Coordinates of C-alpha atoms in Angstrom, one line a residue:
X1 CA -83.2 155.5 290.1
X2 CA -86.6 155.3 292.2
X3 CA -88.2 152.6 293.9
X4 CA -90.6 152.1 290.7
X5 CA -86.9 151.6 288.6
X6 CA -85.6 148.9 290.9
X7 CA -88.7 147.0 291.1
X8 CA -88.8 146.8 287.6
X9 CA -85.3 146.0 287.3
X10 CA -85.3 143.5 290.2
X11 CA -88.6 141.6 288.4
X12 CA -87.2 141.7 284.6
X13 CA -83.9 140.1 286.2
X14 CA -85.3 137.5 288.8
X15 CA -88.7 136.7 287.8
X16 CA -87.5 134.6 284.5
X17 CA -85.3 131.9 287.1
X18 CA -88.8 130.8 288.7
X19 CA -90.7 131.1 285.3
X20 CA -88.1 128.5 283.9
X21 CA -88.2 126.3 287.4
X22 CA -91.6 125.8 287.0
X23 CA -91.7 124.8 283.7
X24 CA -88.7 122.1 284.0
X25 CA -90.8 120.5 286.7
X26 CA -94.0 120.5 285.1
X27 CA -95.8 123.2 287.6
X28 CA -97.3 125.2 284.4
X29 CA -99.6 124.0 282.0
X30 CA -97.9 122.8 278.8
X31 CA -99.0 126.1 276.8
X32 CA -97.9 128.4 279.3
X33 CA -94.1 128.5 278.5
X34 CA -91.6 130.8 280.6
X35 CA -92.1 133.3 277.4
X36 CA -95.5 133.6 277.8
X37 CA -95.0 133.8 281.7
X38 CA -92.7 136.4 281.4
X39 CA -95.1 138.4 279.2
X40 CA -97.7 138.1 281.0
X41 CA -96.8 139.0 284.9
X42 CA -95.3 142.5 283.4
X43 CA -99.1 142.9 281.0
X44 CA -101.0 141.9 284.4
X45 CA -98.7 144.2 286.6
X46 CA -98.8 147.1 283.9
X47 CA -102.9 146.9 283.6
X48 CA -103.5 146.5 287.5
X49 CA -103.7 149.8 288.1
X50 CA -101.2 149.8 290.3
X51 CA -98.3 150.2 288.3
X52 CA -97.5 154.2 287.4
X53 CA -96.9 155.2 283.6
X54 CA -94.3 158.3 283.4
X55 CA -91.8 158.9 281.0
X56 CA -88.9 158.8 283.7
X57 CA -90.1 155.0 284.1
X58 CA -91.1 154.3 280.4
X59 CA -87.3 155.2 279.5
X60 CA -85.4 152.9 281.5
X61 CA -87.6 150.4 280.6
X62 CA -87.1 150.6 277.6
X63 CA -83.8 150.6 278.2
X64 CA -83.4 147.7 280.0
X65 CA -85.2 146.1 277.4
X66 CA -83.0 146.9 274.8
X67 CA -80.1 146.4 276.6
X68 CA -81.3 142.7 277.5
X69 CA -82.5 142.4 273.6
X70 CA -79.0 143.3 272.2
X71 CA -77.1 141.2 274.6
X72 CA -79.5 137.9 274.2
X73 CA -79.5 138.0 270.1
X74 CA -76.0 137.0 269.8
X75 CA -75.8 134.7 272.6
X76 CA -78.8 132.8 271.2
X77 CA -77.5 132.7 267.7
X78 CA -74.1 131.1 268.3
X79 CA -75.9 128.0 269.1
X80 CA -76.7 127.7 265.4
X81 CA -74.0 125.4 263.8
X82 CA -73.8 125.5 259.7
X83 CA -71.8 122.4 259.4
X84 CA -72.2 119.4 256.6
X85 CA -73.4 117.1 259.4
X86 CA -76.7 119.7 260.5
X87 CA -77.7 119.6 256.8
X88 CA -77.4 116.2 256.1
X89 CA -79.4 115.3 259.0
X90 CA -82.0 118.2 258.1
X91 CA -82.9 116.5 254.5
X92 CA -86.4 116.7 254.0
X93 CA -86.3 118.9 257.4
X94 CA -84.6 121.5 255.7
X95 CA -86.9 121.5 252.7
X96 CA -89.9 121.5 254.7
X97 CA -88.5 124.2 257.1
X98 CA -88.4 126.4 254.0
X99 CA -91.4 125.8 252.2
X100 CA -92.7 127.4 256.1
X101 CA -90.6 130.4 255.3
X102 CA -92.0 130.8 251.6
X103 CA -95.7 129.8 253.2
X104 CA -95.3 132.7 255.6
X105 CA -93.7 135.6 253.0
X106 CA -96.8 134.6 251.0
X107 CA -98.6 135.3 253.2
X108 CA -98.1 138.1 255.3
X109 CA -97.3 140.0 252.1
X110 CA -100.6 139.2 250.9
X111 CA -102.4 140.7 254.2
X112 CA -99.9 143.6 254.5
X113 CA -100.4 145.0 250.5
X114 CA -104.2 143.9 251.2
X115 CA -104.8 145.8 254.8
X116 CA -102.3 148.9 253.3
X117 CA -105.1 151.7 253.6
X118 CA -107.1 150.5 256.6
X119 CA -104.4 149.2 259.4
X120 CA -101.0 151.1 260.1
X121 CA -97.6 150.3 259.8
X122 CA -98.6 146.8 257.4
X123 CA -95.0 146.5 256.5
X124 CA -93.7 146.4 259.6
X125 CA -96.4 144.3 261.2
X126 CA -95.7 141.8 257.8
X127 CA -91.9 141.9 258.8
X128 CA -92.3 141.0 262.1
X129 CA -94.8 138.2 261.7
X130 CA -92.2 136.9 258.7
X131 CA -89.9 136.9 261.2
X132 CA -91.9 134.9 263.7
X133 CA -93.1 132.1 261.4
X134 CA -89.4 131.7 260.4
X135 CA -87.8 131.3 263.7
X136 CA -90.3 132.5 266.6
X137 CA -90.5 135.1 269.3
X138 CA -87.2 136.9 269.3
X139 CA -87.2 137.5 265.8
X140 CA -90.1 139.5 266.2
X141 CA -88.2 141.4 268.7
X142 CA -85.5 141.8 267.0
X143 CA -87.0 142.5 264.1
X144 CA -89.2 145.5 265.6
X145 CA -86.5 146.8 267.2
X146 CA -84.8 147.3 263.9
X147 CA -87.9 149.0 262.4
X148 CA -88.8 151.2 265.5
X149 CA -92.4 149.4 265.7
X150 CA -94.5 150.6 268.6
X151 CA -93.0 148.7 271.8
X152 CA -97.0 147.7 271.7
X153 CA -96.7 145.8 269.5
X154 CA -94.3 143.5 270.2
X155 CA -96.9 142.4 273.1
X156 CA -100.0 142.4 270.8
X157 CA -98.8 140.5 268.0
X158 CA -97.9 137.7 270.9
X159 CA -101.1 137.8 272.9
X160 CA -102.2 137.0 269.2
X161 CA -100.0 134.8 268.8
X162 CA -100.7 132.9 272.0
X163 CA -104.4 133.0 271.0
X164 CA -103.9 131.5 267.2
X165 CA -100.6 129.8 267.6
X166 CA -102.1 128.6 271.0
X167 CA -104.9 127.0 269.4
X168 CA -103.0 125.3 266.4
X169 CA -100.8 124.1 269.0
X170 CA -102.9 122.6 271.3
X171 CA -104.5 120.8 267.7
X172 CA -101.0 119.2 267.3
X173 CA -100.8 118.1 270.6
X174 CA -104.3 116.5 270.5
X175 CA -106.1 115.2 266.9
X176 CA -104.8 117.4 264.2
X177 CA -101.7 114.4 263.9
X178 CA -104.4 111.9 263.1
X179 CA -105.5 114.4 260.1
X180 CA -102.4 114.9 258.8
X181 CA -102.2 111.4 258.4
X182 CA -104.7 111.0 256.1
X183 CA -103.1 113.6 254.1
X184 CA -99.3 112.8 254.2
X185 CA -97.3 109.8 253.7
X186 CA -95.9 107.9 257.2
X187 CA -92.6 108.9 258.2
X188 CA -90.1 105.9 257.4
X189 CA -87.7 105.2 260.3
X190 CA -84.8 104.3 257.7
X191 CA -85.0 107.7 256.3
X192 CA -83.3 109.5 259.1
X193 CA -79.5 107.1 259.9
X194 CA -78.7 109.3 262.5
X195 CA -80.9 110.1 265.3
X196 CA -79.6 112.6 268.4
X197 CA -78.8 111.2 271.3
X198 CA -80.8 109.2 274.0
X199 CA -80.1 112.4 276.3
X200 CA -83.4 114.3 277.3
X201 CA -83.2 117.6 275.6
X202 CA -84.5 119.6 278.6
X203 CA -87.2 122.2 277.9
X204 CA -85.9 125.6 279.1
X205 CA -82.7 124.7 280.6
X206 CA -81.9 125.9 284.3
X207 CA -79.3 128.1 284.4
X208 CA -76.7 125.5 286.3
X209 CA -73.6 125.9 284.4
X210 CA -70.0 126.6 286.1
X211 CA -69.5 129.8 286.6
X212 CA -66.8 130.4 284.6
X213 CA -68.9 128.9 281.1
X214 CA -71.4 131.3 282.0
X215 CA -69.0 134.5 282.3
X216 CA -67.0 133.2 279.2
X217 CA -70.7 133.2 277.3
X218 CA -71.6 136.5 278.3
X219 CA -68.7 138.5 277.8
X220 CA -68.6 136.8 274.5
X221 CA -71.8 138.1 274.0
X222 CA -71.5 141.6 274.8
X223 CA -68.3 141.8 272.7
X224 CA -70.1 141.1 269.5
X225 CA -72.5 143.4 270.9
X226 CA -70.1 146.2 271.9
X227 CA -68.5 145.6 268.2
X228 CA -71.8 145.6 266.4
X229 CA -72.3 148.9 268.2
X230 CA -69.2 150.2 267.3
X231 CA -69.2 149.4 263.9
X232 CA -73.0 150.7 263.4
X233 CA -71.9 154.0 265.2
X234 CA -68.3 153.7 262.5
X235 CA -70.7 153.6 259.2
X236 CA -73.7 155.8 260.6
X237 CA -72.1 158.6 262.8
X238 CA -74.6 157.0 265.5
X239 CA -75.2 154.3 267.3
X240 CA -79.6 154.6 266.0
X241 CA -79.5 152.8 263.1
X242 CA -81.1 150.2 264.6
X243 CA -81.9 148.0 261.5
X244 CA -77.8 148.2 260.4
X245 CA -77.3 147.2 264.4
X246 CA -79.7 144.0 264.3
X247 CA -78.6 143.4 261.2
X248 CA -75.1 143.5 262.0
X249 CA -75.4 141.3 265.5
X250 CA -77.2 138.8 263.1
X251 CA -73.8 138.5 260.9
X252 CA -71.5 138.4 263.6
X253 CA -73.5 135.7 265.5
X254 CA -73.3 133.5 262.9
X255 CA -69.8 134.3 262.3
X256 CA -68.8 133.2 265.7
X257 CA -70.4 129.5 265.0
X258 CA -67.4 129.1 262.9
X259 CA -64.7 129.5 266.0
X260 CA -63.6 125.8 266.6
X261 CA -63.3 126.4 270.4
X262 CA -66.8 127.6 270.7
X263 CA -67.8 124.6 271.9
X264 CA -65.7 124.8 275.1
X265 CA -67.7 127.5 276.4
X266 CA -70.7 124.7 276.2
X267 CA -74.3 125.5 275.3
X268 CA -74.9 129.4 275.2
X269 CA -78.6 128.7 274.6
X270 CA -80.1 129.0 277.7
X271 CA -78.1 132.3 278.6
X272 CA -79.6 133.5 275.7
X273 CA -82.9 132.8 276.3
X274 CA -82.8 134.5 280.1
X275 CA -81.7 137.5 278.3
X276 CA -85.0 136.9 276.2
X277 CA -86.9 136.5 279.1
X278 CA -85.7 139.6 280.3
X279 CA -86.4 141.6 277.8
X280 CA -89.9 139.9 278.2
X281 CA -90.9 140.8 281.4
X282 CA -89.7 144.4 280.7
X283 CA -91.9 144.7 277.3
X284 CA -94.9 143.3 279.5
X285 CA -94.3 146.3 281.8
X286 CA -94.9 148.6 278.8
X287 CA -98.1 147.5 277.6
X288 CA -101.3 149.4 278.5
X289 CA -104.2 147.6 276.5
X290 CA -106.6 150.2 277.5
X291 CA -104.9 152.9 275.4
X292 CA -104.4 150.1 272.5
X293 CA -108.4 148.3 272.2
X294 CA -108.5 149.2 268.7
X295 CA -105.2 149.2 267.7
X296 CA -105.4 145.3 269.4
X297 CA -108.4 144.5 267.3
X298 CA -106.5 145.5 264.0
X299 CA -103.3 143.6 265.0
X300 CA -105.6 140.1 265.9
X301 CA -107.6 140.4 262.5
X302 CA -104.0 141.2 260.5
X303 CA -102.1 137.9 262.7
X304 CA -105.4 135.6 262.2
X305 CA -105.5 136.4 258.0
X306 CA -101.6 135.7 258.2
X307 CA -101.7 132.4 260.4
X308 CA -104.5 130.5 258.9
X309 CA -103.5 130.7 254.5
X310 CA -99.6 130.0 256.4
X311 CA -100.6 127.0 257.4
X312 CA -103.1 126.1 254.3
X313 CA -100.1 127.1 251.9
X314 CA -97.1 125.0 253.7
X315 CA -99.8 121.7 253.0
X316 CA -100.1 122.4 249.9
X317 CA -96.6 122.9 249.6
X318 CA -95.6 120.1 251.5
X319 CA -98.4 117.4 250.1
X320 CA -96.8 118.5 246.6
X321 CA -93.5 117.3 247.7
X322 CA -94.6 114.6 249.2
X323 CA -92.8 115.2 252.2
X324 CA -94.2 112.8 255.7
X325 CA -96.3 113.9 258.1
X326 CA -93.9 113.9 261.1
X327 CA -91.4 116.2 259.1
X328 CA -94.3 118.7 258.2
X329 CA -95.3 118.8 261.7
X330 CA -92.0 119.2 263.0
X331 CA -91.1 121.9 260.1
X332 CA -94.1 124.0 261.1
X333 CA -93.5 123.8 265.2
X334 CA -89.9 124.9 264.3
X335 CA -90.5 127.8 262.3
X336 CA -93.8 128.8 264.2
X337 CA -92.7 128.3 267.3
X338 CA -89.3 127.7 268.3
X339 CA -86.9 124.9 269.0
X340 CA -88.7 124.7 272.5
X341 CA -91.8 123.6 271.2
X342 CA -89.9 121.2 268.5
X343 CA -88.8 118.9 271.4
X344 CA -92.3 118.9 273.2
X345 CA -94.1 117.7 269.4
X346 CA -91.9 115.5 268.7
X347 CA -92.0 113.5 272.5
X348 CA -96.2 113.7 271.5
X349 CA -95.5 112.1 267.8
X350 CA -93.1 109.5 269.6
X351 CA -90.4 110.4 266.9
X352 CA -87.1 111.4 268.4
X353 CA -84.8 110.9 265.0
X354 CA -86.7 114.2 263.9
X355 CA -85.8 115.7 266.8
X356 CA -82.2 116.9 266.3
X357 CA -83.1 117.7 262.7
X358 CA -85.6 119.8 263.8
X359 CA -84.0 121.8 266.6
X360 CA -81.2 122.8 263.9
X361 CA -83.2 123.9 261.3
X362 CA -85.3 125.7 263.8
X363 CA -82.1 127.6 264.8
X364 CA -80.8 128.1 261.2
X365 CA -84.6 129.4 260.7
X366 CA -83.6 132.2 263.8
X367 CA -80.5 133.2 262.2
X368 CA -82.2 134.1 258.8
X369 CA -85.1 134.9 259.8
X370 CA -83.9 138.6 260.5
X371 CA -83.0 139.6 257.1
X372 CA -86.0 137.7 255.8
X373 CA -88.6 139.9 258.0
X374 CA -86.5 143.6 257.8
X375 CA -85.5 142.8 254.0
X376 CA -89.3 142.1 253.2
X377 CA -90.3 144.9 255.5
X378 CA -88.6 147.8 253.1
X379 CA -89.9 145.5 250.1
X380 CA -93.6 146.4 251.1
X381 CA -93.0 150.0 252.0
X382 CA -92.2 149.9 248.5
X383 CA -95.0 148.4 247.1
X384 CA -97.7 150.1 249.1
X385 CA -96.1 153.6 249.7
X386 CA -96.8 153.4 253.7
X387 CA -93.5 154.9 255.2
X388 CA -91.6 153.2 257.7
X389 CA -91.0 154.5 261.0
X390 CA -88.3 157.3 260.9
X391 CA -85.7 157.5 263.6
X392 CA -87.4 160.7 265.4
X393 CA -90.5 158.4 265.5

């Protein structure tokens, strides 16, 4: 390894602990979340001129990426629990949360059969942003690492992403509640029995768990990593089948909510979400936006037609229904942008028996959201005849 290896290694690992500091104590604006920190000090680092492109460099990257990718998949998803009580207190949660899904498959299929002959790689792009209006960042990286998209664009569809989603976001923070208002019924506090607990739900949890949690969590993780490899390298010959691998550490993360003793290993969220941050920081370090101007332009024009008819279409959906306005908020912030964002919308609406509902649909909406964005990913290579990328590319 050179020097350039272990200063990328050293920032990918450390730099996410201060990123997630700052934000528990309020020392970063409310938009910029550790995600977008993490993203952004490897894209300013990568485009100072300072930092050296070679494929020596480039490789271990992207190793470190994937590596960090793999290992924080699982880890994440065995926070999701499928039991009676979760959809009970989901109700009209859980009905909203899918209309978002249906909204965004709508969608993005729309723009990807529409845009076939003038931007490359639509069904990919319309997988990944599937994937991110069902459950948020890390299915789109999931889900691009499955298809072998251009490690561009994981970091161009979110600097879009920040830009649009930033925007609707800061509306829902500020007067697009007092819109919705005058199109959906009030939110009834009887509706919802049980509420979560008077506990703040901290955003982007410090990592300050005993020790021994922690270790239990990650070598739970990379087993069901090490098996998913394993079995993908059993049924393929190799371990490059990277859309049977994601697809296969999706399955076996939701299969290890079902342990009873999970539980006793605590909250593997967070140790999830450094791995994230992780694989972040090292994608940053990858982008170059002066080789990519026009490829950007292409990817911003495809996310804005996906974003804004999303968002119409859910209404529509949700109006019809005649589901509340705090639950259609709520239902959109989950599958747009995360359980993260689901705790700071619903402290701004003042409604915290939407919370718990919310955070568990928005990680039920990460555990599907996988097959939903690869699955509809071969659909449209189907329909529009545009290849997906081989494994040689």
């Amino acid at each position: 390894m050179d020097a350039y290896m272990w200063v990328a290694l050293a920032l990918a690992v450390l730099f996410p602990l201060p990123a997630i500091w700052a934000y528990n104590r309020k020392l970063l604006p409310g938009w910029l979340s550790p995600i977008i920190a993490c993203y952004g000090i490897g894209i300013v680092l990568a485009n100072s001129g300072l930092w050296p492109s070679y494929e020596g460099l480039n490789s271990f990257i992207e190793l470190l990426a994937g590596f960090s990718m793999l290992l924080g998949l699982p880890l994440l998803l065995f926070a999701v629990r499928l039991d009676r009580r979760t959809l009970n207190l989901a109700g009209p949660m859980l009905i909203a949360f899918g209309f978002c899904g249906i909204a965004g498959i709508i969608s993005t299929s729309a723009v990807s059969i529409w845009l076939a002959d003038s931007v490359p790689d639509t069904p990919v792009l319309g997988g990944m942003l599937t994937g991110m209006y069902t459950g948020g960042t890390p299915n789109v990286q999931a889900i691009g690492t499955a298809l072998r998209a251009n490690s561009n664009y994981l970091v161009l569809i979110q600097a879009a992403d920040v830009l649009l989603g930033g925007a609707y976001l800061i509306g829902l923070i500020t007067f697009l509640p007092g819109v919705y208002a005058r199109i959906f019924p009030a939110f009834k506090e009887g509706a919802q029995k049980d509420g979560p607990s008077k506990d703040k739900i901290p955003l982007f949890p410090a990592l300050q768990k005993p020790i021994p949690r922690l270790l239990a969590q990650f070598a739970l993780g990379l087993m069901v990593t090490g098996l998913s490899l394993g079995l993908t390298k059993l049924i393929t010959g190799s371990i490059d089948n990277f859309t049977l691998l994601i697809l296969l550490l999706t399955t076996l993360g939701l299969a290890v909510t079902f342990i009873p003793k999970l539980d006793r290993m605590g909250d593997p969220y967070p140790l999830g979400e450094y791995f994230i941050l992780v694989f972040c920081v090292a994608i940053g370090l990858l982008a170059n936006f002066s080789q990519l101007a026009s490829e950007g332009m292409q990817l911003l024009l495809f996310c804005t037609l996906s974003i804004i008819p999303t968002i119409l279409i859910l209404i529509a959906l949700c109006r019809w229904w005649g589901i509340d306005r705090d639950t259609f908020i709520l239902s959109s912030v989950a599958g747009l942008y995360g359980p993260v964002f689901v705790a700071q919308i619903s402290a701004v609406l003042g409604n915290r028996s939407l919370l718990a509902p919310g955070l568990a649909v928005s990680l039920l909406g990460f555990g599907i959201g996988n097959y939903l964005g690869i699955g509809l990913a071969y659909l449209l290579s189907w329909i529009t005849g545009v290849s997906l990328p081989s494994p040689a590319g």
